[in-house]
XYZ file of C-alpha atoms in Angstrom:
248
model
C 0.000 0.000 0.000
C 1.273 3.470 -0.863
C 2.021 5.940 1.880
C -0.888 8.166 2.866
C -0.072 11.880 2.683
C -2.231 14.437 4.459
C -2.422 17.315 1.982
C -4.688 19.532 4.085
C -6.824 18.926 7.138
C -9.017 21.169 9.267
C -12.476 21.119 10.824
C -14.324 21.583 7.550
C -12.517 19.222 5.205
C -9.492 17.010 4.657
C -7.601 15.908 1.562
C -5.460 12.770 1.526
C -3.159 11.509 -1.216
C -2.604 7.806 -1.751
C -0.304 7.266 -4.708
C -1.920 9.010 -7.669
C -5.339 9.263 -6.012
C -6.637 12.176 -3.946
C -9.413 11.509 -1.432
C -11.348 14.629 -0.460
C -13.582 14.421 2.609
C -15.903 17.389 3.131
C -18.374 18.011 5.915
C -20.652 19.836 3.457
C -21.667 17.496 0.600
C -22.713 20.495 -1.483
C -19.048 21.373 -2.010
C -18.300 18.056 -3.720
C -21.477 18.312 -5.780
C -20.377 21.718 -7.087
C -16.875 20.410 -7.766
C -18.148 17.474 -9.828
C -20.540 19.644 -11.821
C -18.008 22.421 -12.374
C -15.294 20.083 -13.657
C -17.783 18.610 -16.135
C -18.569 22.088 -17.478
C -15.110 23.689 -17.426
C -13.473 23.984 -20.889
C -9.968 23.534 -19.469
C -8.048 20.493 -18.156
C -9.365 19.139 -14.848
C -8.645 15.978 -12.818
C -10.393 12.747 -13.711
C -13.129 11.811 -11.219
C -12.616 8.204 -10.127
C -15.642 7.879 -7.878
C -17.893 9.943 -5.659
C -19.509 8.485 -2.564
C -20.487 11.335 -0.214
C -18.779 12.628 1.812
C -15.739 11.345 -0.130
C -14.665 12.348 -3.634
C -11.806 10.464 -5.291
C -9.936 12.164 -8.115
C -6.803 11.322 -10.066
C -3.643 13.370 -9.726
C -2.853 15.634 -12.665
C 0.584 15.544 -14.311
C 3.125 18.277 -13.900
C 3.616 20.526 -10.902
C 1.878 23.504 -9.373
C 2.473 26.905 -10.966
C 4.068 27.844 -7.646
C 3.850 27.589 -3.878
C 2.397 30.109 -1.480
C 5.066 32.276 0.090
C 7.793 31.195 -2.339
C 8.909 32.641 -5.689
C 7.356 30.852 -8.658
C 9.878 28.894 -10.727
C 7.429 28.626 -13.637
C 8.412 30.393 -16.846
C 6.659 33.511 -18.158
C 5.270 31.280 -20.914
C 3.724 28.953 -18.319
C 2.092 31.925 -16.620
C 0.800 33.110 -19.993
C -0.606 29.631 -20.638
C -2.382 29.809 -17.288
C -3.800 33.190 -18.298
C -5.076 31.756 -21.578
C -6.741 28.864 -19.736
C -8.434 31.273 -17.320
C -9.684 33.304 -20.301
C -11.259 30.169 -21.807
C -12.996 29.505 -18.506
C -14.263 33.070 -18.243
C -15.557 32.961 -21.834
C -17.521 29.735 -21.201
C -21.276 29.656 -20.480
C -22.163 30.406 -16.869
C -22.702 27.449 -14.522
C -26.405 27.055 -13.657
C -26.138 27.883 -9.954
C -25.911 31.261 -8.220
C -22.730 33.056 -7.237
C -22.058 35.468 -4.408
C -23.925 38.761 -4.374
C -22.102 42.059 -4.133
C -23.968 42.938 -0.940
C -22.791 39.705 0.685
C -19.160 40.408 -0.229
C -19.394 43.930 1.202
C -21.023 42.711 4.419
C -18.359 40.023 4.899
C -15.606 42.594 4.394
C -17.115 44.880 7.029
C -17.537 42.006 9.496
C -13.995 40.708 9.045
C -12.419 44.152 9.334
C -14.354 44.684 12.561
C -13.034 41.357 13.906
C -9.436 42.209 12.955
C -9.710 45.588 14.674
C -11.392 44.174 17.798
C -8.743 41.498 18.205
C -5.751 43.720 17.482
C -4.049 41.242 15.165
C -2.802 44.046 12.884
C -2.222 47.771 13.345
C -5.438 49.689 12.765
C -3.875 51.818 10.051
C -3.047 48.690 8.007
C -6.638 47.486 8.237
C -8.123 50.884 7.402
C -5.794 51.440 4.436
C -6.523 48.025 2.940
C -10.267 48.477 3.532
C -9.990 51.674 1.525
C -8.148 49.890 -1.306
C -10.593 46.960 -1.226
C -13.471 49.317 -1.925
C -12.565 49.371 -5.632
C -13.659 45.727 -5.923
C -17.114 46.504 -4.534
C -18.721 47.516 -7.800
C -21.205 45.724 -10.068
C -19.523 43.137 -12.285
C -20.620 41.145 -15.323
C -20.700 37.532 -14.085
C -18.414 34.999 -15.744
C -17.639 31.349 -14.984
C -15.004 31.644 -12.241
C -13.053 28.974 -10.406
C -13.579 30.853 -7.152
C -10.432 29.635 -5.334
C -7.775 29.850 -8.022
C -4.740 29.717 -5.769
C -1.387 29.238 -7.453
C -1.209 25.734 -5.970
C -4.409 24.779 -7.811
C -2.966 25.376 -11.316
C -0.678 22.624 -12.641
C 1.719 22.996 -15.550
C 4.161 20.763 -17.394
C 6.755 22.941 -19.067
C 4.764 25.737 -20.640
C 1.407 23.928 -20.813
C -1.440 23.796 -18.315
C -2.126 20.166 -17.418
C -4.936 20.634 -14.918
C -6.764 22.946 -12.544
C -7.945 21.387 -9.284
C -10.285 22.158 -6.346
C -13.480 23.458 -7.977
C -15.807 23.537 -4.952
C -16.081 27.366 -5.049
C -16.841 27.590 -8.774
C -19.777 29.865 -9.639
C -20.727 32.942 -11.638
C -18.573 35.782 -10.367
C -16.095 38.578 -11.014
C -13.358 37.732 -13.522
C -10.955 40.058 -11.708
C -11.306 37.896 -8.581
C -9.807 34.820 -10.258
C -6.942 36.892 -11.689
C -6.277 38.354 -8.256
C -6.276 35.044 -6.412
C -3.851 33.284 -8.760
C -1.415 36.208 -8.445
C -1.937 36.854 -4.729
C 1.514 36.893 -3.088
C 2.947 36.635 -6.629
C 1.946 40.104 -7.751
C 5.108 40.451 -9.842
C 3.772 37.760 -12.234
C 0.555 39.613 -13.098
C 1.851 40.903 -16.433
C 3.016 37.389 -17.410
C -0.477 36.102 -16.647
C -2.136 38.884 -18.620
C 0.068 38.134 -21.639
C -2.093 35.046 -22.064
C -5.351 36.321 -20.608
C -5.539 39.666 -22.406
C -5.138 43.212 -21.199
C -8.814 44.191 -21.097
C -8.683 44.111 -17.307
C -8.868 46.633 -14.499
C -5.597 46.378 -12.598
C -6.907 48.590 -9.789
C -9.721 46.109 -9.200
C -7.263 43.201 -9.183
C -5.196 45.043 -6.572
C -8.375 45.721 -4.615
C -9.153 42.005 -4.536
C -5.628 41.329 -3.202
C -6.476 43.473 -0.189
C -10.053 42.266 0.144
C -9.159 38.571 -0.002
C -6.363 39.006 2.535
C -8.636 40.905 4.933
C -11.495 38.412 4.837
C -9.332 35.265 4.870
C -7.199 36.099 7.907
C -9.846 35.392 10.556
C -10.671 31.966 9.051
C -6.991 31.053 8.822
C -6.369 31.935 12.469
C -9.396 29.965 13.672
C -8.360 26.885 11.665
C -4.766 26.726 12.863
C -3.012 28.510 9.998
C -0.758 31.538 10.327
C -1.569 34.532 8.098
C 1.527 36.221 9.538
C 3.916 33.619 8.096
C 6.413 35.054 5.577
C 4.729 35.899 2.284
C 1.218 35.305 3.596
C -1.863 37.498 4.082
C -0.453 39.900 6.652
C 2.586 40.549 4.456
C 0.239 41.307 1.545
C -1.685 43.773 3.700
C 1.442 45.440 5.043
C 2.886 45.752 1.531
C -0.061 47.917 0.498
C 1.125 50.519 2.996
C 4.223 51.128 0.861
C 2.159 52.015 -2.212
C 1.052 55.556 -3.111
């Protein structure tokens, strides 16, 4: 029997790897249902589904390696980043999935709640929170919904050389803001945005992408702390928020 590797584990879900098979166990069966449906609709490479018996989803590993790791420089070539951008464009140009996405009002309310929690608990200087809340406001505008991945972290995009071989973890897929996906894949790798856009196209609002960098980091920090992760680790959310203070 192959060694069992714990990829991620917290109170909501766990992912185990056994050889070339990933076993995803989720306390909310709706997440796996969305993942299965989204991968069937997505016009880009996704993992093969081996079987699905709630609460467990078994998928095959995709070839290649992740576009990069959180908190570390990406070793992927500019061409690989451009290929990732082109794949994201194909996804965003596809027909919308037939389930609802998040509403703008819900995003704004979550941002307010999480900023209040950060301030009340003193985990960051107030001026850092206020400045990033100001920047994040640019993302809170009406958007034309597209098919988004919804959690397009750099570790969820796999490449082999300069080709995208698979995009994993589709449980947050829904209609949403295209700029959100572009922001999440470049979060903590902001220097690779132009490489990504070489494949995606330049008809984007860079200020909105930057706003999502702040917004995502603000709203994610509370969850990370409560689930045993450290947003203050080098290159993580708190570093993203502090880096905004050095910008005009």
